[in-house]
Structure formats: C-alpha cells, structure tokens
Short mmCIF file of C-alpha atoms in Angstrom, two decimals:
data_model
loop_
_atom_site.label_atom_id
_atom_site.label_comp_id
_atom_site.label_asym_id
_atom_site.label_seq_id
_atom_site.Cartn_x
_atom_site.Cartn_y
_atom_site.Cartn_z
CA MET A 688 40.65 6.40 11.75
CA SER A 689 39.90 9.61 9.86
CA ASP A 690 41.75 12.87 10.42
CA LEU A 691 38.56 14.28 11.82
CA GLN A 692 38.31 11.50 14.43
CA ASN A 693 41.98 11.92 15.24
CA GLY A 694 41.42 15.60 15.71
CA LEU A 695 38.47 14.95 17.98
CA ARG A 696 40.40 12.49 20.09
CA ARG A 697 43.71 14.27 20.43
CA GLY A 698 43.14 17.97 20.13
CA ARG A 699 41.26 18.53 23.34
CA GLY A 700 41.08 22.26 22.91
CA ARG A 701 39.40 21.90 19.54
CA ARG A 702 36.64 19.46 20.34
CA PRO A 703 33.25 21.11 20.09
CA ALA A 704 31.25 21.29 23.32
CA GLU A 705 28.83 18.57 22.20
CA ALA A 706 31.68 16.13 21.54
CA VAL A 707 33.18 16.79 24.95
CA ARG A 708 29.79 16.34 26.56
CA ALA A 709 29.24 13.06 24.69
CA ALA A 710 32.70 11.81 25.71
CA ALA A 711 32.00 12.59 29.37
CA LEU A 712 28.61 10.84 29.24
CA ALA A 713 30.07 7.80 27.48
CA ALA A 714 32.89 7.49 30.04
CA ALA A 715 30.53 7.91 33.00
CA GLY A 716 28.11 5.37 31.53
CA GLU A 717 30.86 2.78 30.98
CA MET A 718 32.22 3.25 34.50
CA LEU A 719 28.74 3.08 36.00
CA PHE A 720 27.95 -0.27 34.37
CA GLU A 721 31.49 -1.61 35.06
CA SER A 722 31.80 -0.83 38.72
CA GLY A 723 28.66 0.90 39.98
CA LEU A 724 28.01 4.31 41.43
CA ALA A 725 30.19 4.09 44.54
CA GLY A 726 33.61 5.56 43.97
CA LEU A 727 32.62 7.39 40.77
CA THR A 728 34.35 10.80 40.93
CA PHE A 729 34.78 13.74 38.55
CA ASP A 730 38.53 12.99 38.61
CA LYS A 731 38.11 9.46 37.30
CA ILE A 732 35.48 10.41 34.71
CA ALA A 733 37.63 13.33 33.46
CA GLN A 734 40.62 11.04 33.10
CA ARG A 735 38.78 8.35 31.13
CA ALA A 736 36.96 10.86 28.89
CA GLY A 737 40.07 12.98 28.31
CA VAL A 738 38.29 16.15 29.36
CA SER A 739 39.07 18.66 32.08
CA LYS A 740 37.51 18.30 35.51
CA MET A 741 36.47 21.96 35.35
CA THR A 742 34.31 21.19 32.32
CA LEU A 743 32.50 18.50 34.28
CA TYR A 744 31.94 20.85 37.22
CA LYS A 745 30.55 23.43 34.81
CA TRP A 746 27.94 21.08 33.33
CA TRP A 747 26.93 18.73 36.15
CA PRO A 748 26.35 19.49 39.83
CA SER A 749 27.74 16.15 41.03
CA PRO A 750 29.24 12.88 39.69
CA GLY A 751 25.92 11.23 40.61
CA ALA A 752 24.02 13.68 38.41
CA LEU A 753 26.39 13.03 35.50
CA ALA A 754 26.11 9.27 36.05
CA PHE A 755 22.36 9.48 36.00
CA GLU A 756 22.28 11.38 32.73
CA ALA A 757 24.61 8.75 31.27
CA TYR A 758 22.38 5.94 32.49
CA SER A 759 19.30 7.65 31.17
CA ALA A 760 20.85 8.14 27.70
CA ALA A 761 22.09 4.53 27.66
CA VAL A 762 18.67 3.00 28.37
CA GLU A 763 16.39 5.47 26.57
CA HIS A 764 15.99 3.43 23.38
CA ARG A 765 15.19 0.31 25.40
CA LEU A 766 12.32 2.10 27.12
CA ALA A 767 10.56 3.46 24.03
CA PHE A 768 6.78 3.35 23.94
CA GLU A 769 5.02 1.69 21.04
CA ASP A 770 1.60 2.68 19.79
CA THR A 771 -0.02 -0.24 17.96
CA GLY A 772 -3.48 1.02 18.92
CA ASP A 773 -3.85 -1.78 21.53
CA ILE A 774 -3.04 -0.35 24.97
CA GLU A 775 -2.79 -3.70 26.74
CA ARG A 776 -0.30 -4.99 24.19
CA ASP A 777 1.76 -1.77 24.25
CA LEU A 778 1.88 -1.65 28.05
CA ARG A 779 2.92 -5.31 28.22
CA SER A 780 5.65 -4.83 25.64
CA GLN A 781 7.06 -1.69 27.32
CA LEU A 782 6.88 -3.19 30.82
CA HIS A 783 8.56 -6.40 29.66
CA SER A 784 11.48 -4.32 28.27
CA PHE A 785 11.60 -2.34 31.49
CA VAL A 786 11.72 -5.44 33.71
CA ARG A 787 14.34 -7.05 31.44
CA LEU A 788 16.47 -3.93 31.97
CA LEU A 789 15.94 -3.99 35.76
CA THR A 790 16.88 -7.68 35.92
CA ALA A 791 19.81 -7.48 33.47
CA ASP A 792 23.36 -7.96 34.69
CA ARG A 793 23.98 -4.44 35.95
CA GLY A 794 20.76 -2.59 35.09
CA GLY A 795 18.95 -3.30 38.35
CA PRO A 796 21.85 -2.62 40.73
CA VAL A 797 22.72 0.60 38.86
CA ILE A 798 19.22 2.07 38.98
CA ALA A 799 18.78 0.93 42.59
CA ALA A 800 22.06 2.62 43.55
CA LEU A 801 21.06 5.83 41.74
CA VAL A 802 17.61 6.03 43.34
CA GLY A 803 19.19 5.11 46.69
CA ALA A 804 21.84 7.83 46.42
CA ALA A 805 19.20 10.39 45.36
CA GLN A 806 17.67 10.05 48.86
CA HIS A 807 20.67 11.87 50.33
CA ASP A 808 22.00 13.80 47.29
CA PRO A 809 19.64 16.68 46.42
CA ASP A 810 21.53 17.43 43.16
CA LEU A 811 21.11 13.86 41.98
CA ALA A 812 17.47 13.89 43.14
CA ALA A 813 16.80 16.97 40.99
CA VAL A 814 18.44 15.43 37.91
CA LEU A 815 16.61 12.14 38.49
CA ALA A 816 13.27 13.93 38.66
CA GLU A 817 13.85 16.34 35.76
CA GLN A 818 15.62 14.03 33.35
CA TYR A 819 14.13 10.66 34.14
CA THR A 820 11.09 10.37 36.41
CA VAL A 821 9.05 13.25 34.99
CA PRO A 822 9.79 12.74 31.27
CA ARG A 823 9.22 8.97 31.53
CA ARG A 824 5.90 9.54 33.33
CA THR A 825 4.93 12.04 30.62
CA LEU A 826 5.60 9.56 27.80
CA ALA A 827 3.49 6.90 29.52
CA VAL A 828 0.65 9.30 30.32
CA GLU A 829 0.56 10.47 26.69
CA ARG A 830 0.16 6.88 25.49
CA LEU A 831 -2.48 6.23 28.17
CA ARG A 832 -4.37 9.40 27.22
CA ARG A 833 -4.67 8.23 23.61
CA ALA A 834 -6.03 4.91 24.92
CA GLN A 835 -8.50 6.78 27.13
CA ARG A 836 -9.68 8.85 24.15
CA ALA A 837 -9.97 5.65 22.12
CA GLY A 838 -12.31 4.25 24.77
CA GLN A 839 -9.90 1.56 26.06
CA ILE A 840 -9.51 3.12 29.54
CA ALA A 841 -12.47 4.36 31.59
CA PRO A 842 -12.91 8.16 31.28
CA ASP A 843 -12.79 8.93 35.02
CA VAL A 844 -9.42 7.20 35.66
CA ASP A 845 -6.51 9.42 36.82
CA LEU A 846 -3.78 8.33 34.38
CA GLU A 847 -0.92 9.41 36.69
CA VAL A 848 -2.05 6.83 39.24
CA ILE A 849 -1.65 4.03 36.68
CA ILE A 850 2.08 4.84 36.42
CA ASP A 851 2.55 4.13 40.13
CA GLN A 852 0.55 0.88 39.94
CA LEU A 853 2.60 -0.52 37.03
CA TRP A 854 6.14 0.93 36.93
CA GLY A 855 6.04 1.94 40.62
CA ALA A 856 5.11 -1.63 41.54
CA CYS A 857 8.24 -2.85 39.67
CA TYR A 858 10.47 -0.30 41.42
CA HIS A 859 9.01 -1.54 44.72
CA ARG A 860 10.22 -5.11 44.02
CA LEU A 861 13.62 -3.71 42.97
CA LEU A 862 14.18 -1.34 45.91
CA MET A 863 12.47 -3.29 48.71
CA PRO A 864 13.08 -6.85 47.50
CA ALA A 865 10.93 -9.68 48.81
CA GLU A 866 9.16 -11.27 45.84
CA PRO A 867 10.71 -11.85 42.37
CA LEU A 868 10.61 -9.25 39.59
CA THR A 869 9.59 -11.28 36.54
CA LEU A 870 7.66 -11.04 33.28
CA HIS A 871 4.99 -13.15 34.95
CA PHE A 872 4.71 -10.43 37.62
CA VAL A 873 4.23 -7.80 34.87
CA ASP A 874 1.40 -9.84 33.37
CA ALA A 875 -0.28 -10.10 36.78
CA LEU A 876 0.08 -6.31 37.31
CA LEU A 877 -1.67 -5.65 34.02
CA ARG A 878 -4.41 -8.23 34.59
CA ASN A 879 -5.18 -6.90 38.09
CA LEU A 880 -5.27 -3.29 37.01
CA LEU A 881 -7.15 -3.66 33.75
CA ARG A 882 -9.85 -6.06 34.98
CA GLY A 883 -9.90 -5.24 38.71
CA ILE A 884 -9.35 -7.66 41.59
CA ALA A 885 -12.78 -7.48 43.23
CA GLN A 886 -14.96 -10.56 42.90
CA ALA A 887 -17.48 -9.82 40.15
CA MET B 596 10.40 6.45 90.78
CA SER B 597 10.53 2.92 92.18
CA ASP B 598 13.71 1.26 93.32
CA LEU B 599 13.35 -1.11 90.40
CA GLN B 600 13.25 1.74 87.90
CA ASN B 601 16.18 3.40 89.65
CA GLY B 602 18.08 0.18 89.39
CA LEU B 603 17.29 -0.10 85.70
CA ARG B 604 18.40 3.45 84.99
CA ARG B 605 21.53 3.70 87.08
CA GLY B 606 23.10 0.32 87.54
CA ARG B 607 24.23 -0.37 84.01
CA GLY B 608 25.76 -3.71 84.89
CA ARG B 609 22.51 -4.87 86.42
CA ARG B 610 20.08 -3.97 83.67
CA PRO B 611 18.60 -7.05 82.11
CA ALA B 612 19.41 -7.54 78.43
CA GLU B 613 15.89 -6.63 77.34
CA ALA B 614 16.06 -3.25 79.14
CA VAL B 615 19.42 -2.44 77.57
CA ARG B 616 18.06 -3.40 74.18
CA ALA B 617 14.98 -1.23 74.69
CA ALA B 618 17.14 1.73 75.79
CA ALA B 619 19.30 1.42 72.68
CA LEU B 620 16.26 1.21 70.41
CA ALA B 621 14.60 4.20 72.11
CA ALA B 622 17.76 6.32 71.81
CA ALA B 623 18.30 5.37 68.16
CA GLY B 624 14.63 6.07 67.35
CA GLU B 625 14.74 9.51 68.98
CA MET B 626 17.97 10.44 67.18
CA LEU B 627 16.62 9.15 63.86
CA PHE B 628 13.49 11.32 64.06
CA GLU B 629 15.45 14.31 65.43
CA SER B 630 18.23 14.48 62.91
CA GLY B 631 17.87 11.72 60.34
CA LEU B 632 20.03 8.76 59.43
CA ALA B 633 23.16 10.61 58.30
CA GLY B 634 25.70 10.91 61.10
CA LEU B 635 24.03 8.27 63.29
CA THR B 636 26.88 6.24 64.84
CA PHE B 637 27.16 3.50 67.46
CA ASP B 638 29.18 5.98 69.55
CA LYS B 639 26.37 8.54 69.69
CA ILE B 640 23.64 5.96 70.27
CA ALA B 641 25.67 4.29 73.05
CA GLN B 642 26.20 7.65 74.74
CA ARG B 643 22.52 8.67 74.66
CA ALA B 644 21.27 5.23 75.74
CA GLY B 645 23.89 4.82 78.47
CA VAL B 646 24.98 1.45 77.14
CA SER B 647 28.34 0.18 75.96
CA LYS B 648 29.27 0.37 72.31
CA MET B 649 30.33 -3.28 72.48
CA THR B 650 26.76 -4.23 73.36
CA LEU B 651 25.50 -2.46 70.26
CA TYR B 652 28.08 -4.22 68.06
CA LYS B 653 27.02 -7.52 69.56
CA TRP B 654 23.34 -7.07 68.69
CA TRP B 655 23.28 -5.04 65.48
CA PRO B 656 25.50 -5.29 62.39
CA SER B 657 25.46 -1.52 61.71
CA PRO B 658 23.97 1.74 63.07
CA GLY B 659 21.62 1.70 60.05
CA ALA B 660 20.31 -1.73 61.04
CA LEU B 661 19.73 -0.55 64.62
CA ALA B 662 18.04 2.61 63.34
CA PHE B 663 15.74 0.58 61.15
CA GLU B 664 14.68 -1.68 63.99
CA ALA B 665 13.97 1.44 66.06
CA TYR B 666 11.91 2.97 63.25
CA SER B 667 10.02 -0.24 62.76
CA ALA B 668 9.17 -0.53 66.47
CA ALA B 669 8.14 3.14 66.61
CA VAL B 670 5.66 2.89 63.73
CA GLU B 671 4.36 -0.64 64.23
CA HIS B 672 1.18 0.30 66.09
CA ARG B 673 0.37 2.95 63.47
CA LEU B 674 0.48 0.33 60.73
CA ALA B 675 -1.79 -2.25 62.34
CA PHE B 676 -4.31 -4.01 60.12
CA GLU B 677 -7.97 -3.96 61.03
CA ASP B 678 -10.42 -6.70 60.14
CA THR B 679 -13.96 -5.34 60.08
CA GLY B 680 -14.95 -7.93 57.46
CA ASP B 681 -14.99 -5.26 54.72
CA ILE B 682 -11.71 -5.45 52.79
CA GLU B 683 -12.13 -2.14 50.96
CA ARG B 684 -12.73 -0.29 54.20
CA ASP B 685 -9.81 -2.02 55.97
CA LEU B 686 -7.39 -1.38 53.10
CA ARG B 687 -8.43 2.29 52.94
CA SER B 688 -8.01 2.75 56.66
CA GLN B 689 -4.57 1.06 56.75
CA LEU B 690 -3.32 2.89 53.65
CA HIS B 691 -4.52 6.25 55.00
CA SER B 692 -2.50 5.65 58.19
CA PHE B 693 0.48 4.60 56.11
CA VAL B 694 0.37 7.71 53.89
CA ARG B 695 -0.13 9.95 56.94
CA LEU B 696 3.07 8.43 58.37
CA LEU B 697 4.99 8.90 55.10
CA THR B 698 3.89 12.54 54.86
CA ALA B 699 4.34 13.35 58.57
CA ASP B 700 7.09 15.70 59.68
CA ARG B 701 9.94 13.22 59.70
CA GLY B 702 8.30 9.93 58.75
CA GLY B 703 8.77 10.24 54.99
CA PRO B 704 12.36 11.49 55.01
CA VAL B 705 13.36 8.86 57.57
CA ILE B 706 11.95 5.91 55.64
CA ALA B 707 13.27 7.30 52.35
CA ALA B 708 16.74 7.65 53.88
CA LEU B 709 16.61 4.10 55.26
CA VAL B 710 15.48 2.52 51.98
CA GLY B 711 18.04 4.68 50.16
CA ALA B 712 20.89 3.62 52.46
CA ALA B 713 19.84 -0.04 52.14
CA GLN B 714 20.79 0.12 48.43
CA HIS B 715 24.48 0.29 49.41
CA ASP B 716 24.43 -1.25 52.93
CA PRO B 717 23.83 -5.02 52.70
CA ASP B 718 23.43 -5.32 56.51
CA LEU B 719 20.72 -2.69 56.54
CA ALA B 720 19.12 -4.29 53.46
CA ALA B 721 18.93 -7.64 55.28
CA VAL B 722 17.36 -6.08 58.38
CA LEU B 723 14.95 -4.05 56.25
CA ALA B 724 13.80 -7.19 54.43
CA GLU B 725 13.62 -9.49 57.47
CA GLN B 726 12.15 -7.08 60.01
CA TYR B 727 10.04 -4.80 57.89
CA THR B 728 9.33 -5.63 54.24
CA VAL B 729 8.62 -9.34 54.65
CA PRO B 730 6.60 -9.23 57.91
CA ARG B 731 4.55 -6.23 56.68
CA ARG B 732 3.81 -8.01 53.39
CA THR B 733 2.80 -11.11 55.35
CA LEU B 734 0.32 -9.17 57.51
CA ALA B 735 -1.30 -7.62 54.44
CA VAL B 736 -1.45 -10.93 52.54
CA GLU B 737 -3.10 -12.62 55.53
CA ARG B 738 -5.84 -9.98 55.59
CA LEU B 739 -6.23 -10.22 51.80
CA ARG B 740 -6.44 -14.02 51.96
CA ARG B 741 -9.35 -13.81 54.39
CA ALA B 742 -11.07 -11.43 51.96
CA GLN B 743 -10.41 -13.82 49.09
CA ARG B 744 -11.91 -16.70 51.09
CA ALA B 745 -14.89 -14.50 51.93
CA GLY B 746 -15.46 -13.96 48.20
CA GLN B 747 -14.47 -10.25 48.15
CA ILE B 748 -11.38 -10.77 45.96
CA ALA B 749 -11.42 -12.92 42.81
CA PRO B 750 -10.03 -16.42 43.48
CA ASP B 751 -7.33 -16.34 40.76
CA VAL B 752 -5.65 -13.11 41.97
CA ASP B 753 -2.02 -13.35 43.23
CA LEU B 754 -2.30 -11.54 46.55
CA GLU B 755 1.43 -10.64 46.66
CA VAL B 756 0.98 -8.53 43.52
CA ILE B 757 -1.67 -6.40 45.25
CA ILE B 758 0.92 -5.31 47.84
CA ASP B 759 3.11 -3.81 45.11
CA GLN B 760 0.13 -2.05 43.47
CA LEU B 761 -1.00 -0.38 46.72
CA TRP B 762 1.89 0.11 49.17
CA GLY B 763 4.52 -0.13 46.43
CA ALA B 764 2.74 2.64 44.50
CA CYS B 765 3.00 4.85 47.63
CA TYR B 766 6.71 4.09 48.06
CA HIS B 767 7.16 5.02 44.39
CA ARG B 768 5.76 8.52 45.01
CA LEU B 769 7.97 8.81 48.13
CA LEU B 770 11.25 7.61 46.60
CA MET B 771 10.89 8.94 43.03
CA PRO B 772 8.80 12.04 43.70
CA ALA B 773 6.83 13.65 40.87
CA GLU B 774 3.16 13.60 41.85
CA PRO B 775 1.77 14.23 45.38
CA LEU B 776 1.33 11.45 47.95
CA THR B 777 -2.14 12.15 49.37
CA LEU B 778 -5.21 10.41 50.80
CA HIS B 779 -6.93 11.19 47.50
CA PHE B 780 -4.17 9.22 45.74
CA VAL B 781 -4.84 6.25 48.07
CA ASP B 782 -8.53 6.34 47.18
CA ALA B 783 -7.67 6.34 43.46
CA LEU B 784 -5.26 3.39 43.94
CA LEU B 785 -8.03 1.38 45.58
CA ARG B 786 -10.69 2.33 43.04
CA ASN B 787 -8.42 1.45 40.09
CA LEU B 788 -7.34 -1.87 41.52
CA LEU B 789 -10.69 -3.07 42.87
CA ARG B 790 -12.83 -2.11 39.86
CA GLY B 791 -10.22 -2.17 37.07
CA ILE B 792 -9.33 0.69 34.72
CA ALA B 793 -10.43 -0.87 31.41
CA GLN B 794 -13.52 0.64 29.81
CA ALA B 795 -16.39 -1.71 30.61
#
C-alpha cells in the first residue's frame, strides 16, 4: 500500500471531500447488497466508511437517500445504452441487462426495497426521481429519439410512453409479482410494442 | 332501524361472523382513506369497528393485510371489466376508470403506500398477490382471451404480457413518478400497443 493510500485511509482529517464521499458510497453500497435496506443507519455507514456521521448528514438527507445513490452508482455501468444503429437490437440488449440485474442475487430485492421505501420517505423519493428515474428515462428517450429520426419509430409516437411499456412493465413484475420476470418476457414486450398486438 | 340491525350493531357477541368481518373491513377502509396506511393498527381498527382485537388477529396476519382487503373491496366495483364486444373500447373504459382511481384524492397515495409496504411486509405481499394482483390479472386476461378468440388480438400474443404493458405502465408512473398519469397517457398506451410503434 502506498503512502498516499495510507494517508487516505488513516488520516481522516486530510482526506479530500471526494474521497470521503466515495468511501461513504462504497460502504453504503456494500451494506445494501449484504443485508438490504432495513436497518441501514448513518451510524453504521459512518463506522464502516471511517467518516463522521455529521459529514453524512451534511451530504444526504437520509440513509435511504445515501443508499440509493450508492445503488445507482454501483449499477450504472450495467445499464449503459448502446447505439449500434438498430433500435430493436439496442433495446433488447439494454433490457436483457436490466432484467438480469433485477433477477440477480440481491439486485431485485434491493431495488424493490428502495422503491418501496420511497413511498413513505419523501427524501428518498426525491433522490430516486432526480438521480435515477429521470436521468435513466432521459438516456432511453435520447436513444429512442435518434431511432425516430432514423425512421425506425413512427413519427407520432410519444417516446416517454415507450419507457413505461418496456422498463415500467419489468418494474411491475418486480414490485407486484405474479408472472416471471425473464428474458423471454423482455422479448415479448418488444415484439408486442414494435409490431402491435391487434390482429392485422 | 330494525331490531335486526339493532342487534347487529349493539350485541357484539351475537353478530354473525360475516357482519363482524364486514365491520372490520369498513372501519379499516375508512381509516385507510382518511389518514393512510402509516399508523394503522389492529387496536385502532378494533376500536372503530367495535370488534375484539383477537378477532382481527384470527382473520388477518397484519393490519396492512386487513387494510389491503378493505381497499380491494372498496374499489372492486370501480374496476369492473365491460364486454361490449369491442376490446379497444373496453380496455379504454377500464383503464380510464383505473387511472381516475389512481389520481383521485386518496386512491393513488393509498395504493402506492400499500404496494410500497408490501416490499418489506411478506404477509401484506401475500395478500396483495392473492387478493388483488392475481385475480385482477385473471379478469383482464379472460376479457383479452375472448378478444383473441374473436380475432381482435393476434393469435400468437402472450396475453399476460399485455397486462404489464397497460396496467403495469400506469403503476410505473404512480410508483416511480416522472411523467404525468393522465387519460391521454392511457390513450397513448393503447395506441402504441394495438398498432405498434415501429415505422410501417
């Protein structure tokens, strides 16, 4: 371990703000995937990250909000959007990654717990909307808009509505479980929406 | 008031089980719409309904489970499924009622709180699935199957997937709010799914 790393680990007072922030996010993310959202407190996160509880209070309105930012950072690279020029292929590939995340060991329970808790935690709800729901919708709509300009999606289609009929449909199977959330389901979502379900 | 009604109201020991059950459901439903799910306890429900707390414990695993059954009973008639023979018309009419309920004074917050609480209350989750999610899906699939047999929906379409792309899309806007949940949105959901979004 380098002197620099030693300094970052041991000399709490000297760590730059970004390093402290990263340590808090890493600790919260680990704890979230280890044991879920229930019981996650600023005390426990501060202890694991080696930062002061006051620092956490200064940056995040609630442990749920901090946990959500940690989750969001942890999964961001897995939810990237490709642009191969073929919208059906890119949607399928992104949605397959998304469903794999939701059905992974702790991915599904963690996101379900976060969305569940947001229903009675306005601070968490605000962070969820600002840092996850809205930016993820924006990324998808940007990709869909390029497809619409390229003539792959009909010009009169409201692109925001597509988000709810693909990703929203997956969240529905996660949060109100009844039928399985599978890659086969994703393929059916895409087929229905792209071609239409009405008898030709 | 008839003697029978008097008897039902006053003589607790004499009320038939069904009347006690109905009183508990009515009280829980009123309290749910008045002040939400948080703070709803068997104690408070028992007091308002004039029934014993032991009775409530005997019939429902948790106050959340009782509240959900009350909600479900209260909204059932508003979510009925018509069959005029025209699937597009019947879906539009049912989904308009559904969205009106979700955007009514307390309808949306109550269902959001119940689905939210179900993410960390396995008893409530079981009741939600058995008494709401599954039976409501079944009703919709039955109507869709008649449409498929009548040649209005393509024969290879998985009808369960349609549920997630219509009602699930509405729950997505309720539980992960970003874009408005309106009747206009419902019309766009139906247009997209029936005709398809791909450029013809």
